[in-house]
Amino acid sequence: MLYAIMARDAADSLPARLAARPAHLARLTVLQEQGRLIVAGPFPAIDASDPGPAGFSGSLIVAEFDSLDAARQWADADPYVAAGVYAGVEVKPWRKVFPA
């Protein structure tokens, strides 16, 4: 089943985000190579694809996991969590409708 992992960044977390980014992307690359990643990316804090020093307000990951518990465990082990980038993470089952 698919799960949406929605994370909210902590205030002033851009330096921690940049430092933890390679490890964060490595985990996403594994999901992609396994064919389980649907979409992943950050929410810019301003209306720009490159927000510069404004940074990001959070992230969205939609991926396939065996269960809600497995998705939560994966999300909890994210390097951004360990680095204090995320102030909160919510994991919900998600059903893809479009594109068909």
PDB file of C-alpha atoms in Angstrom, residues 2 38 62 93-100:
ATOM      1  CA  LEU A   2       1.053   3.595  -0.529  1.00  0.00           C
ATOM      2  CA  ILE A  38       6.117   7.567  -6.097  1.00  0.00           C
ATOM      3  CA  VAL A  62       4.791   9.063  -1.083  1.00  0.00           C
ATOM      4  CA  PRO A  93      -2.264   5.689   4.060  1.00  0.00           C
ATOM      5  CA  TRP A  94      -2.621   7.196   0.589  1.00  0.00           C
ATOM      6  CA  ARG A  95      -4.513   6.062  -2.495  1.00  0.00           C
ATOM      7  CA  LYS A  96      -3.295   7.128  -5.916  1.00  0.00           C
ATOM      8  CA  VAL A  97      -6.061   8.144  -8.332  1.00  0.00           C
ATOM      9  CA  PHE A  98      -4.238  10.266 -10.960  1.00  0.00           C
ATOM     10  CA  PRO A  99      -2.355   9.982 -13.130  1.00  0.00           C
ATOM     11  CA  ALA A 100      -4.058   6.731 -14.011  1.00  0.00           C
TER      12      ALA A 100
END
